[in-house]
Coordinates of C-alpha atoms in Angstrom, one line a residue:
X24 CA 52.1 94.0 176.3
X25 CA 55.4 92.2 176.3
X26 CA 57.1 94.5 178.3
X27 CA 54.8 94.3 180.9
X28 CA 54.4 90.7 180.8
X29 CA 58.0 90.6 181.4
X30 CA 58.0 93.2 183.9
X31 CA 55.0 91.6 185.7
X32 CA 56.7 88.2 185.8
X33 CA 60.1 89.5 187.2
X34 CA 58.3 91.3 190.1
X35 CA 56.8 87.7 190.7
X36 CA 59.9 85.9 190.8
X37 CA 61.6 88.6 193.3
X38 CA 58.4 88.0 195.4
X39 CA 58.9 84.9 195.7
X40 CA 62.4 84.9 197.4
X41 CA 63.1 85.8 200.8
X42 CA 65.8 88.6 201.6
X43 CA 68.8 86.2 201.8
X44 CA 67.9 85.0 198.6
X45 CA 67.5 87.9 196.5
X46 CA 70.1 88.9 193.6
X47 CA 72.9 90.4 194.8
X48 CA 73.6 94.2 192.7
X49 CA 75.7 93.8 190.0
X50 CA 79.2 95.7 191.1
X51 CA 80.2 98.2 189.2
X52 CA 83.2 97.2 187.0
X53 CA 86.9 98.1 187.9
X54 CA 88.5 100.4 185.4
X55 CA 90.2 97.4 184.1
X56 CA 87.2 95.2 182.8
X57 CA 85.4 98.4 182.0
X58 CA 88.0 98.9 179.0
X59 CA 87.7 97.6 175.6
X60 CA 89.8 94.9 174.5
X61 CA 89.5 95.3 171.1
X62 CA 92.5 97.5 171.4
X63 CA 94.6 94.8 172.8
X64 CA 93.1 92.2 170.2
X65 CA 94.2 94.4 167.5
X66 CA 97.7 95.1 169.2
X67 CA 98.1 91.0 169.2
X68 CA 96.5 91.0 165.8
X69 CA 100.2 91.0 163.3
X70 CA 98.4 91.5 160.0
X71 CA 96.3 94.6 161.5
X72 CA 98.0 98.3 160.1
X73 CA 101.5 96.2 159.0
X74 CA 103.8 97.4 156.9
X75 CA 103.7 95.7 153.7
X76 CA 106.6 95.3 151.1
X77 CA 106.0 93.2 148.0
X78 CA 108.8 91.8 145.7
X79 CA 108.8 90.3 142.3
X80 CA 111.2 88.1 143.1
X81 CA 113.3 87.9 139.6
X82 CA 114.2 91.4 140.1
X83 CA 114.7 91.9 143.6
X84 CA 118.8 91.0 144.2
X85 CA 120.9 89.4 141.6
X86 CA 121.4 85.9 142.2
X87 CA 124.5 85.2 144.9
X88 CA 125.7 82.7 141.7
X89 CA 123.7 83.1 138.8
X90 CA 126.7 81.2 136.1
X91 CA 125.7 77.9 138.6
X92 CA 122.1 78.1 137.0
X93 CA 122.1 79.8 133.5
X94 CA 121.2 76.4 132.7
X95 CA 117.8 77.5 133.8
X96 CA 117.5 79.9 131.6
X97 CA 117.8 78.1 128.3
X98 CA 116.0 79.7 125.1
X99 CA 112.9 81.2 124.9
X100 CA 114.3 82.5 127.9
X101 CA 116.1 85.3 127.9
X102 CA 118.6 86.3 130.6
X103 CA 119.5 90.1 131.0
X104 CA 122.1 92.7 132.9
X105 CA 121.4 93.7 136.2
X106 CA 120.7 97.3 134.6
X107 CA 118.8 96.4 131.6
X108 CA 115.2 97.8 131.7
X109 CA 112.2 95.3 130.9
X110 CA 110.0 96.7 127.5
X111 CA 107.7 95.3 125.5
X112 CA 108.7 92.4 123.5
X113 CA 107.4 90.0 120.7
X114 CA 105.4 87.4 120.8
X115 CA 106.9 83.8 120.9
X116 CA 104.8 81.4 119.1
X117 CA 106.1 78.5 120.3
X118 CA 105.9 79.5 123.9
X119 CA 102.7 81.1 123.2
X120 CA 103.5 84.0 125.5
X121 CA 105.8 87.2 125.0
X122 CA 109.5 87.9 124.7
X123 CA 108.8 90.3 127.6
X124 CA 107.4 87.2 129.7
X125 CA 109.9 84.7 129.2
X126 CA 113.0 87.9 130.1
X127 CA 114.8 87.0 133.7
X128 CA 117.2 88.8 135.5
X129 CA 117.8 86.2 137.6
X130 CA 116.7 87.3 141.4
X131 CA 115.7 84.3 143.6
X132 CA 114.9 83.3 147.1
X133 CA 118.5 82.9 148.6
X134 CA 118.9 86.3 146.5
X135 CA 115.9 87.7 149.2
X136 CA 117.7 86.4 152.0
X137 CA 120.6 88.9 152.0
X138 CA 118.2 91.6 152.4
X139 CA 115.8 90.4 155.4
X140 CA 118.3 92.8 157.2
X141 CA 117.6 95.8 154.5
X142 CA 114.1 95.0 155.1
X143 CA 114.2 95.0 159.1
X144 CA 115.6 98.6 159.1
X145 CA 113.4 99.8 156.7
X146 CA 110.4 98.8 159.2
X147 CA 109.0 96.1 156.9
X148 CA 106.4 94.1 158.9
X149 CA 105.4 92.0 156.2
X150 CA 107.4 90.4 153.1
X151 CA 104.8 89.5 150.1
X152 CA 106.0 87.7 147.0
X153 CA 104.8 87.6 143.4
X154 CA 104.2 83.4 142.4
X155 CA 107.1 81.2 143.2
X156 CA 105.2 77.9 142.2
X157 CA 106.3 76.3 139.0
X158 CA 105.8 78.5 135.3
X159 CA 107.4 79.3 132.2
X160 CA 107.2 83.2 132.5
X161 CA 109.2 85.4 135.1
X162 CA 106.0 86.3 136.6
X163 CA 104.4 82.9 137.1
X164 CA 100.5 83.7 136.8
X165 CA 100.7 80.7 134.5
X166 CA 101.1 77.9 136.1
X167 CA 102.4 74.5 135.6
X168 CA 102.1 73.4 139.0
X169 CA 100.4 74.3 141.8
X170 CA 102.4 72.1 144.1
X171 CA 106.3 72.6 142.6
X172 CA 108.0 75.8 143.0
X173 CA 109.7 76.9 139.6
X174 CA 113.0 76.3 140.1
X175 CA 114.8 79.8 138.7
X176 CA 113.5 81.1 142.3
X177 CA 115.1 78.0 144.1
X178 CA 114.1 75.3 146.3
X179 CA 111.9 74.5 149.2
X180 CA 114.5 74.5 151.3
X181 CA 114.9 77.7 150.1
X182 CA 111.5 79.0 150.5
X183 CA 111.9 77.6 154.2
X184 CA 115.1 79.1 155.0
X185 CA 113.6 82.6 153.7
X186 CA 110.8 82.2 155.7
X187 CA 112.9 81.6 158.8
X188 CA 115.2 84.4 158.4
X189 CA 112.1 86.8 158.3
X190 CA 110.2 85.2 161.1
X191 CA 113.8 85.6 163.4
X192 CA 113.4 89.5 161.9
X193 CA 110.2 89.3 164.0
X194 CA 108.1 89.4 160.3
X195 CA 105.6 87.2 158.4
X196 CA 106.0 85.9 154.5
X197 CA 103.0 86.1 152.2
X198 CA 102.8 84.3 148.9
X199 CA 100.5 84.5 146.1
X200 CA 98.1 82.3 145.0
X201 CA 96.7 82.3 141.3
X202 CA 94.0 80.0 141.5
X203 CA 91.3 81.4 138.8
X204 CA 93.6 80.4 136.1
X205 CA 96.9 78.2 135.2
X206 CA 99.1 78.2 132.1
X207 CA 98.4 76.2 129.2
X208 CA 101.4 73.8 129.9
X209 CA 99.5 72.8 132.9
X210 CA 99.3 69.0 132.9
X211 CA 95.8 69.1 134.1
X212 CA 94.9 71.5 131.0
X213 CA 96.8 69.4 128.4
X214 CA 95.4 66.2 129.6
X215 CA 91.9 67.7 129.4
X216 CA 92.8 68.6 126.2
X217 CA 93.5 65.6 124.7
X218 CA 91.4 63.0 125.7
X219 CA 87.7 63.9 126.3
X220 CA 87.2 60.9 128.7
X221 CA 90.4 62.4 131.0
X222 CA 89.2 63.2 134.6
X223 CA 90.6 66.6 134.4
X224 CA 88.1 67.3 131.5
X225 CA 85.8 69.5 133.1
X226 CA 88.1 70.9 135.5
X227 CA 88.4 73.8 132.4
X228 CA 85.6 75.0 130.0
X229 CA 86.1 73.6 126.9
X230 CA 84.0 73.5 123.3
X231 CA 84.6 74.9 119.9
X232 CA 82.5 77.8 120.4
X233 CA 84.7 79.7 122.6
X234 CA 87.4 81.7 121.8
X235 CA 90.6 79.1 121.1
X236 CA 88.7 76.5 122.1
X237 CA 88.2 76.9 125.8
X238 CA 87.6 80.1 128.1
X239 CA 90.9 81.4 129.0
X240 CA 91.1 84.7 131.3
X241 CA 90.4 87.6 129.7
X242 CA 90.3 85.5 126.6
X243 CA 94.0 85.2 126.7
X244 CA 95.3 81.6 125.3
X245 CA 97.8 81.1 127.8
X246 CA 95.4 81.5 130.6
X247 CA 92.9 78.9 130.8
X248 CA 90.3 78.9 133.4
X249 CA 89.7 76.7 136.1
X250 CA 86.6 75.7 136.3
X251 CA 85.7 75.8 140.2
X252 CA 81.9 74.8 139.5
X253 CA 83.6 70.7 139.4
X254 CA 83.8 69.6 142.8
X255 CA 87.5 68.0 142.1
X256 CA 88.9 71.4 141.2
X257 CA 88.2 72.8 145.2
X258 CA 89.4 69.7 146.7
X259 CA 92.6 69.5 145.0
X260 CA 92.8 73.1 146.1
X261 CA 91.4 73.4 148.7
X262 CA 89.4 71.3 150.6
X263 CA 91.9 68.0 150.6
X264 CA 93.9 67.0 153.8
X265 CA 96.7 67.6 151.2
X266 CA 95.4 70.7 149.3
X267 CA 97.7 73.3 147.4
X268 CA 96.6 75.8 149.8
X269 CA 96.8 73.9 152.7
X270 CA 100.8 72.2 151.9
X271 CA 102.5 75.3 151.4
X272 CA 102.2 76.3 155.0
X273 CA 104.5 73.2 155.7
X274 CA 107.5 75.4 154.3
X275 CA 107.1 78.5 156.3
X276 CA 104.5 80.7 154.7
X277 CA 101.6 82.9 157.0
X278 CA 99.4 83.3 154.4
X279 CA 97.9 84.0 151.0
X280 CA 97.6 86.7 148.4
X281 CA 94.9 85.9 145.9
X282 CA 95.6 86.6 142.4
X283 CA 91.7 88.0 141.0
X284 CA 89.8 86.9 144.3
X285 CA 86.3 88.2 142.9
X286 CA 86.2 85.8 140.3
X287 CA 86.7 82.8 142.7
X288 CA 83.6 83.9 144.4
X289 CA 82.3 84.4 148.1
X290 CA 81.9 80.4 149.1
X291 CA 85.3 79.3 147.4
X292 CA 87.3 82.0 149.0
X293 CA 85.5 81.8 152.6
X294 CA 86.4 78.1 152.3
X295 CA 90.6 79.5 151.1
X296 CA 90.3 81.6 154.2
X297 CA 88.8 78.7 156.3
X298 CA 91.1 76.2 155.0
X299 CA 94.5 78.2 155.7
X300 CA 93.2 79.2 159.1
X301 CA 93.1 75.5 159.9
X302 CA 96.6 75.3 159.2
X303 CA 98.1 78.1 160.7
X304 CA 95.7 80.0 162.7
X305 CA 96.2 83.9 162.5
X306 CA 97.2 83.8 159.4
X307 CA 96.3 86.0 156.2
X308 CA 94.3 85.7 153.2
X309 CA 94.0 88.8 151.1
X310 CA 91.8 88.9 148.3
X311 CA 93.1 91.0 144.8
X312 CA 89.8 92.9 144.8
X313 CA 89.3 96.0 142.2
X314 CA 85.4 96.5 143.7
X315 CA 83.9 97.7 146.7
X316 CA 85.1 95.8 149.7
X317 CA 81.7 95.1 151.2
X318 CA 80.8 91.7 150.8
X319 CA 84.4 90.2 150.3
X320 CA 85.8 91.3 153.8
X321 CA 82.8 88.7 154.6
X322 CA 84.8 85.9 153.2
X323 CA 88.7 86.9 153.2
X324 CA 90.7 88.7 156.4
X325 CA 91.1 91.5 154.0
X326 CA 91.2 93.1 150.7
X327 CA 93.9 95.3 148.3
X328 CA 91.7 98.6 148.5
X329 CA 91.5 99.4 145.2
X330 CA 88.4 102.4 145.6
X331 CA 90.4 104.0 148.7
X332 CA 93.0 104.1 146.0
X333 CA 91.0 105.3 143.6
X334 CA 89.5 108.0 146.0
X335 CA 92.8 109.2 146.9
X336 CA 93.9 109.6 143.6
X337 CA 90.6 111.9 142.6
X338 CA 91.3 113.7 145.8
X339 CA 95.0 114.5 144.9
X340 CA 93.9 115.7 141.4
X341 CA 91.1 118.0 143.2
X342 CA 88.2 115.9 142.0
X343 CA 86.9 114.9 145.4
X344 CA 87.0 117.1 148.4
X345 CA 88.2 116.2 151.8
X346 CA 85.1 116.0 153.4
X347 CA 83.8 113.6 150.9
X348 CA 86.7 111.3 151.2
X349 CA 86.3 111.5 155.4
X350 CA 82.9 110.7 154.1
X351 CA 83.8 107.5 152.1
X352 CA 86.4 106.1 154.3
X353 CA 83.7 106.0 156.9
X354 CA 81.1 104.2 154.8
X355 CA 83.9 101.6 153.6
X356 CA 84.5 101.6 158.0
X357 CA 80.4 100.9 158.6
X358 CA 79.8 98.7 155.2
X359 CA 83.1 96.1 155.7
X360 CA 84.5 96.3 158.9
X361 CA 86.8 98.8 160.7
X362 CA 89.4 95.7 161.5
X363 CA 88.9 93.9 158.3
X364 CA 89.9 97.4 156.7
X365 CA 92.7 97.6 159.1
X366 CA 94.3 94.4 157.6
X367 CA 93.4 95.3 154.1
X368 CA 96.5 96.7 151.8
X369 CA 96.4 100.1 151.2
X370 CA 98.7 100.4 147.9
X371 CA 99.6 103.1 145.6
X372 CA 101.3 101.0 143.1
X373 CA 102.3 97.4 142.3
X374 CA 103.4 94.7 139.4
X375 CA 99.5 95.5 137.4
X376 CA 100.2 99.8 137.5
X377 CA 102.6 102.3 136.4
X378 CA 105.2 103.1 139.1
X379 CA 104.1 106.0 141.7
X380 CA 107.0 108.1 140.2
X381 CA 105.6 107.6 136.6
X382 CA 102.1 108.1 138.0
X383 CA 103.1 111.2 140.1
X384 CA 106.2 113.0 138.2
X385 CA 105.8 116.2 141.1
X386 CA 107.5 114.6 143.9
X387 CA 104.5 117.4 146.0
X388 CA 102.3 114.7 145.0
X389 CA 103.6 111.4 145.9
X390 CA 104.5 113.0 149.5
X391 CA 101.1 114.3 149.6
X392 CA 100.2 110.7 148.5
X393 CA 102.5 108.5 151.0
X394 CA 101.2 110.7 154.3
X395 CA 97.8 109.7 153.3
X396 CA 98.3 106.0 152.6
X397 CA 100.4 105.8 156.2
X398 CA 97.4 108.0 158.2
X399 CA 94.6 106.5 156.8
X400 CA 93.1 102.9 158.2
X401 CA 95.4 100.1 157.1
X402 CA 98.0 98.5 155.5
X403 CA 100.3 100.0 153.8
X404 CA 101.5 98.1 151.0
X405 CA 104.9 99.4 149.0
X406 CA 106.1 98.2 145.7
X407 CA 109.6 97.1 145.9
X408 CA 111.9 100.0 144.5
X409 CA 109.3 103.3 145.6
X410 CA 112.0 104.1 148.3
X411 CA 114.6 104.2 145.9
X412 CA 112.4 106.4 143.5
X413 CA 112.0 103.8 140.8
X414 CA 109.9 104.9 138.0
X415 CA 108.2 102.5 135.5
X416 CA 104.8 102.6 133.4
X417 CA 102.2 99.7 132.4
X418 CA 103.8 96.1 132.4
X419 CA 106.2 95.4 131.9
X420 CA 107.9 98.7 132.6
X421 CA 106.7 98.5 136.2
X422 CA 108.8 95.3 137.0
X423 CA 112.3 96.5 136.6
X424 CA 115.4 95.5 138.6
X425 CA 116.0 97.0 142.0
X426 CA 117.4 100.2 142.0
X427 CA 119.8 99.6 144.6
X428 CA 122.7 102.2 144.8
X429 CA 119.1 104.7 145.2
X430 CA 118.2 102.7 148.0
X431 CA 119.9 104.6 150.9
X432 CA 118.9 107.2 153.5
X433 CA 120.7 109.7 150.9
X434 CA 117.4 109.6 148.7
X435 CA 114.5 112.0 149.5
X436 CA 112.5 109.2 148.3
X437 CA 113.9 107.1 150.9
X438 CA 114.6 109.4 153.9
X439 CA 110.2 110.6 153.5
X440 CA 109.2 107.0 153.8
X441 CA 111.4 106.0 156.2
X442 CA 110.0 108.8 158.3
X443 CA 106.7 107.7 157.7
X444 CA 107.3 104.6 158.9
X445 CA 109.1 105.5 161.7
X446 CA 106.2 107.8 162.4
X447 CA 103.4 105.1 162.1
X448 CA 105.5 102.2 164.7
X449 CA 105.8 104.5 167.3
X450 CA 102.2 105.9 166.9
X451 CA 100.0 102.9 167.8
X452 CA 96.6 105.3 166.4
X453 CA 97.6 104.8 162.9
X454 CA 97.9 101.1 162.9
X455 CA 94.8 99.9 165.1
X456 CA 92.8 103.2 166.0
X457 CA 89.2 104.0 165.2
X458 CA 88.8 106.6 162.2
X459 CA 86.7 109.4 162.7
X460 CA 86.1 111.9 160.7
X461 CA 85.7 115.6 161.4
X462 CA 83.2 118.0 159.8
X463 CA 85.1 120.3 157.2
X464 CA 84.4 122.9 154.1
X465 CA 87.5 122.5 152.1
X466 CA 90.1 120.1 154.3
X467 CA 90.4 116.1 155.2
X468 CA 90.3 115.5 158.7
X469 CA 90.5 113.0 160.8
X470 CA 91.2 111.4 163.9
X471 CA 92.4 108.5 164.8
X472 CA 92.1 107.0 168.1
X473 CA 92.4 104.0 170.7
X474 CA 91.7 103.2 174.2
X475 CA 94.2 105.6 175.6
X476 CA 94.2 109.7 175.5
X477 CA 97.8 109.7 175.1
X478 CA 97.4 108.1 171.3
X479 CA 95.2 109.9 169.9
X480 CA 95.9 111.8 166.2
X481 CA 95.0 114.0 164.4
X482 CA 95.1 114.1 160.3
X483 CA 94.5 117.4 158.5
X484 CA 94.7 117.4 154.4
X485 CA 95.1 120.5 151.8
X486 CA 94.5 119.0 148.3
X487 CA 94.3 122.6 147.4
X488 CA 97.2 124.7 145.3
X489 CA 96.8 127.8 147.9
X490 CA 96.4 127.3 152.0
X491 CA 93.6 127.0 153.7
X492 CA 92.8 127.7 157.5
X493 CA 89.6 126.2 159.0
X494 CA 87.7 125.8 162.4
X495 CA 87.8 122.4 163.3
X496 CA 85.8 120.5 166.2
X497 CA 87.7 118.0 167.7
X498 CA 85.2 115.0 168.6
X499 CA 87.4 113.3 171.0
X500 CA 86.6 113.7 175.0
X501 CA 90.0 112.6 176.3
X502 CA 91.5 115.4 175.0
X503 CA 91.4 118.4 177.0
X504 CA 90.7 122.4 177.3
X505 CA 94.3 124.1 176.0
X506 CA 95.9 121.4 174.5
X507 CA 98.4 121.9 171.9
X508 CA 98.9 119.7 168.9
X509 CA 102.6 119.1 167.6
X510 CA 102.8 118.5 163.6
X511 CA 104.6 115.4 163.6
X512 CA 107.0 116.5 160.3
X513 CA 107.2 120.0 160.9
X514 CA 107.6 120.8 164.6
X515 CA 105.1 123.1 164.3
X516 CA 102.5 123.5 167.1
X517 CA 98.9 124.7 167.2
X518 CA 96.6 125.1 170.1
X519 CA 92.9 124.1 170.9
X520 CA 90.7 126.0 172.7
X521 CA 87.4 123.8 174.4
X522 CA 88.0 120.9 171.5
X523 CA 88.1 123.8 169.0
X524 CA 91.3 124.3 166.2
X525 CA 91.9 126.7 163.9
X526 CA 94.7 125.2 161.7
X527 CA 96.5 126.6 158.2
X528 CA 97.5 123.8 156.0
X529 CA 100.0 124.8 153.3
X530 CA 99.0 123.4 149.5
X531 CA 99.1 120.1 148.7
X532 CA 100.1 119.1 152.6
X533 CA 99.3 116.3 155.0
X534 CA 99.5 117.7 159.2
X535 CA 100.1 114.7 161.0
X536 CA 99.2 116.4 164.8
X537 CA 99.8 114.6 168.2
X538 CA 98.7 116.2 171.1
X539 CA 101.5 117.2 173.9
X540 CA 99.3 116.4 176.5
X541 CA 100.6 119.3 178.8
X542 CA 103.9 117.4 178.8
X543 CA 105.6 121.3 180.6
X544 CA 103.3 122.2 182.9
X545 CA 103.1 118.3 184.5
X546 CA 106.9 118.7 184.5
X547 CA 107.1 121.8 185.9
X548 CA 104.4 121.6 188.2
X549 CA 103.4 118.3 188.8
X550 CA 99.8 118.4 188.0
X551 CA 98.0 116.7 184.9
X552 CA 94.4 117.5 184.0
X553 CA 94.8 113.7 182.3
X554 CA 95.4 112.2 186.0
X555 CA 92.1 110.1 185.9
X556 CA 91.8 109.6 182.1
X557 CA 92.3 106.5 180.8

């Protein structure tokens, strides 16, 4: 009945206007405005498949002059050799945290500096630090102050001078934000402590019947909680003309990391995300988020993937199969977002997990491992030390100084991810394409594609300790009758016939396949059945 209404009353209006007056046709569009731009949004998009390297700044480069601040470092502290290794200390009562906590090498912003260059030939795209603002520990998740920065790591004119040299390097600085919890020095916490009328009082959860007296994280006494359900607490971080969130942009940064996102909740961190848009637009806020990305891509640009992590892990050790992964990577695609997953970290390892290397003694493994987390849609995200080969288990183990004479092209550790990146910035698919999975028995496969024919790749995977050759339907149009595939690390090359493949993967191997798009015969003859595709 209402299509007919509608119908009825459209023939009436065309009635009613003379041939001059009647709509013109539509023209057809060109070629140009017939093309997606969500391509050449993503292209423009800097946080979307970038390269992510994170540093724990006490341990990255020794300090230029560390005798000119050993003052700093004053007991509890505890300042050690370049090559010492970080283990598990004692507690320190006083201090109320660890021997292992309060144990600096001595690495600081200006320290950074001299390796923005290091950085710029690896292919970093994007520098993220642990917390810089002011803390007893090395690793400053306990904060002091939100609005100081601790001054073992330097100065603000520090922090500004670092964030210049990487923006002239043509990359962005990330810093990370712990703002579910302080440290119990905090002056906001101590004055709530002490006098129940203080305004800070309900800015924590206090009463005798918790565990030391107020909720700390985890329980953990040098960790107590912010209290985010007092309206004071956001403004001061957030919401205020002069919030912690919104100031440090003044020195530099492009965005935030936050430290347990999904216990600030969806409103607090949409209003983060909000908040540091309004200061620098483009920039990033990534959420620390162990569950399933769905729902949180709705408030932050992105997430750490923690279950694509997870997934890839089970799939290494033969516990998932291929397809089911292709499977899962397209539900986490339809559920949160293909561009919001595009930004999102994949990571392997960081400062909270064992090293790759400890993780993955077989070096099969962690190759196997790498292809996967530079194929698959989104960020990578490395651990400062995994191209030198640096090995480490549960904190603090995972947090020791750079390796540096390891850090060279000389390393196979080095030389495979340097081809990887290399691989991934000159193959625009794997940092803004569409994932699509293809229909498999044993094998992962996948392609990844864009707007034009000529980018298009394609991912198989053998998680299997014999090889395995299967049939595969390529569902992608562009690509056409004949055309050979190149394996991007091998040389190797294997033919299609009508958007059919029969490929071999060797065990435990990753094919990374770009089509040669009839490269010889257009040479040699002039001709290209891709003439008219786009």
């Amino acid at each position: 009945m209402i299509r007919v209404s509608g119908l009825f009353a459209a023939i009436l209006i065309l009635q009613g206007c003379s041939a001059e007056e009647k709509p013109s046709p539509v023209p057809a569009p060109t070629k140009a405005e017939a093309t997606s731009t969500i391509y050449d949004q993503r292209r423009d998009d800097w946080r979307i498949g970038a390269v992510t390297y994170q540093i724990f700044v006490d341990r990255y480069v020794p300090a230029e002059n560390l005798d000119a601040k050993r003052a700093l470092y004053a007991p509890p502290k505890i300042l050690k050799d370049w090559s010492d290794q970080p283990a598990q200390g004692e507690p320190v009562p006083e201090a109320g945290i660890w021997t292992h906590e309060l144990s600096f090498w001595g690495g600081d912003l200006n320290s950074i500096r001299t390796k923005v260059g290091y950085l710029e030939a690896l292919g970093v795209d994007v520098v993220y630090l642990n917390p810089i603002h002011l803390a007893p520990s090395n690793h400053k998740y306990d904060a002091i102050s939100y609005t100081e920065l601790s001054p073992e790591y330097g100065t603000f004119e520090d922090l500004t001078a670092l964030a210049e040299d990487i923006h002239e390097a043509d990359m962005r600085l990330i810093i990370d934000g712990v703002f579910n919890h302080m440290g119990r020095r905090s002056e906001w916490f101590l004055a709530a402590m002490e006098d129940e009328k203080s305004a800070y009082r309900d800015w924590f959860t206090i009463g005798e019947k918790y565990q030391n007296g107020y909720v700390g994280w985890w329980g953990i006494a040098n960790l107590p909680e912010l209290n985010w359900e007092t309206p004071a607490v956001r403004a001061r971080i957030v919401d205020d003309e002069d919030s912690v969130v919104r100031q440090w942009f003044d020195y530099g940064i492009d965005g935030w990391r936050l430290d347990v996102a999904t216990e600030l909740g969806f409103d607090n961190l949409a209003a983060i995300t909000s908040a540091a848009h309004e200061e620098k637009a483009g920039s990033l806020v990534i959420g620390e988020v162990w569950s399933y990305p769905e729902k949180w891509t709705g408030a932050l640009d992105a997430v750490m993937n923690f279950p694509l992590r997870e997934m890839m892990f089970r799939y290494t050790a033969g516990e998932v199969t291929g397809a089911r992964l292709g499977e899962v990577v397209e539900e986490m695609v339809e559920d949160a977002g293909l561009d919001t997953l595009l930004r999102s970290w994949i990571l392997l390892d960081n400062h909270d997990t064992p090293r790759l290397k400890t993780l993955y003694p077989d070096e099969e493994d962690r190759a196997f491992l790498q292809a996967l987390q530079f194929t698959l849609p989104g960020a990578p995200l490395l651990y400062y030390g995994v191209e030198a080969g640096m090995s480490g288990g549960h904190d603090p183990e995972s947090r020791g100084p750079m390796d540096w004479e390891r850090a060279s092209p000389d390393n196979p550790e080095f030389a495979r991810l340097k081809q990887l990146i290399e691989l991934r910035e000159e193959t625009p698919a794997l940092r803004i394409g569409d994932f699509r999975a293809l229909e498999t028995g044993e094998l992962l496969a996948f392609l990844r594609v864009t707007d034009h024919y000529a980018e298009t790749v394609l991912v198989v995977a053998n998680n299997k300790g014999v090889p395995v050759t299967e049939t595969l339907l390529l569902r992608e149009g562009s690509i056409m009758n004949g055309e050979e595939f190149e394996d991007q690390l091998t040389g190797e090359v294997i033919k299609s016939e009508s958007a059919v493949m029969s490929v071999t993967v060797p065990p435990m191997t990753v094919r990374i396949l770009k089509p040669k798009l009839w490269r010889e015969h257009t040479e040699r003859t002039g001709h290209s059945p891709y003439k008219n595709v786009p």
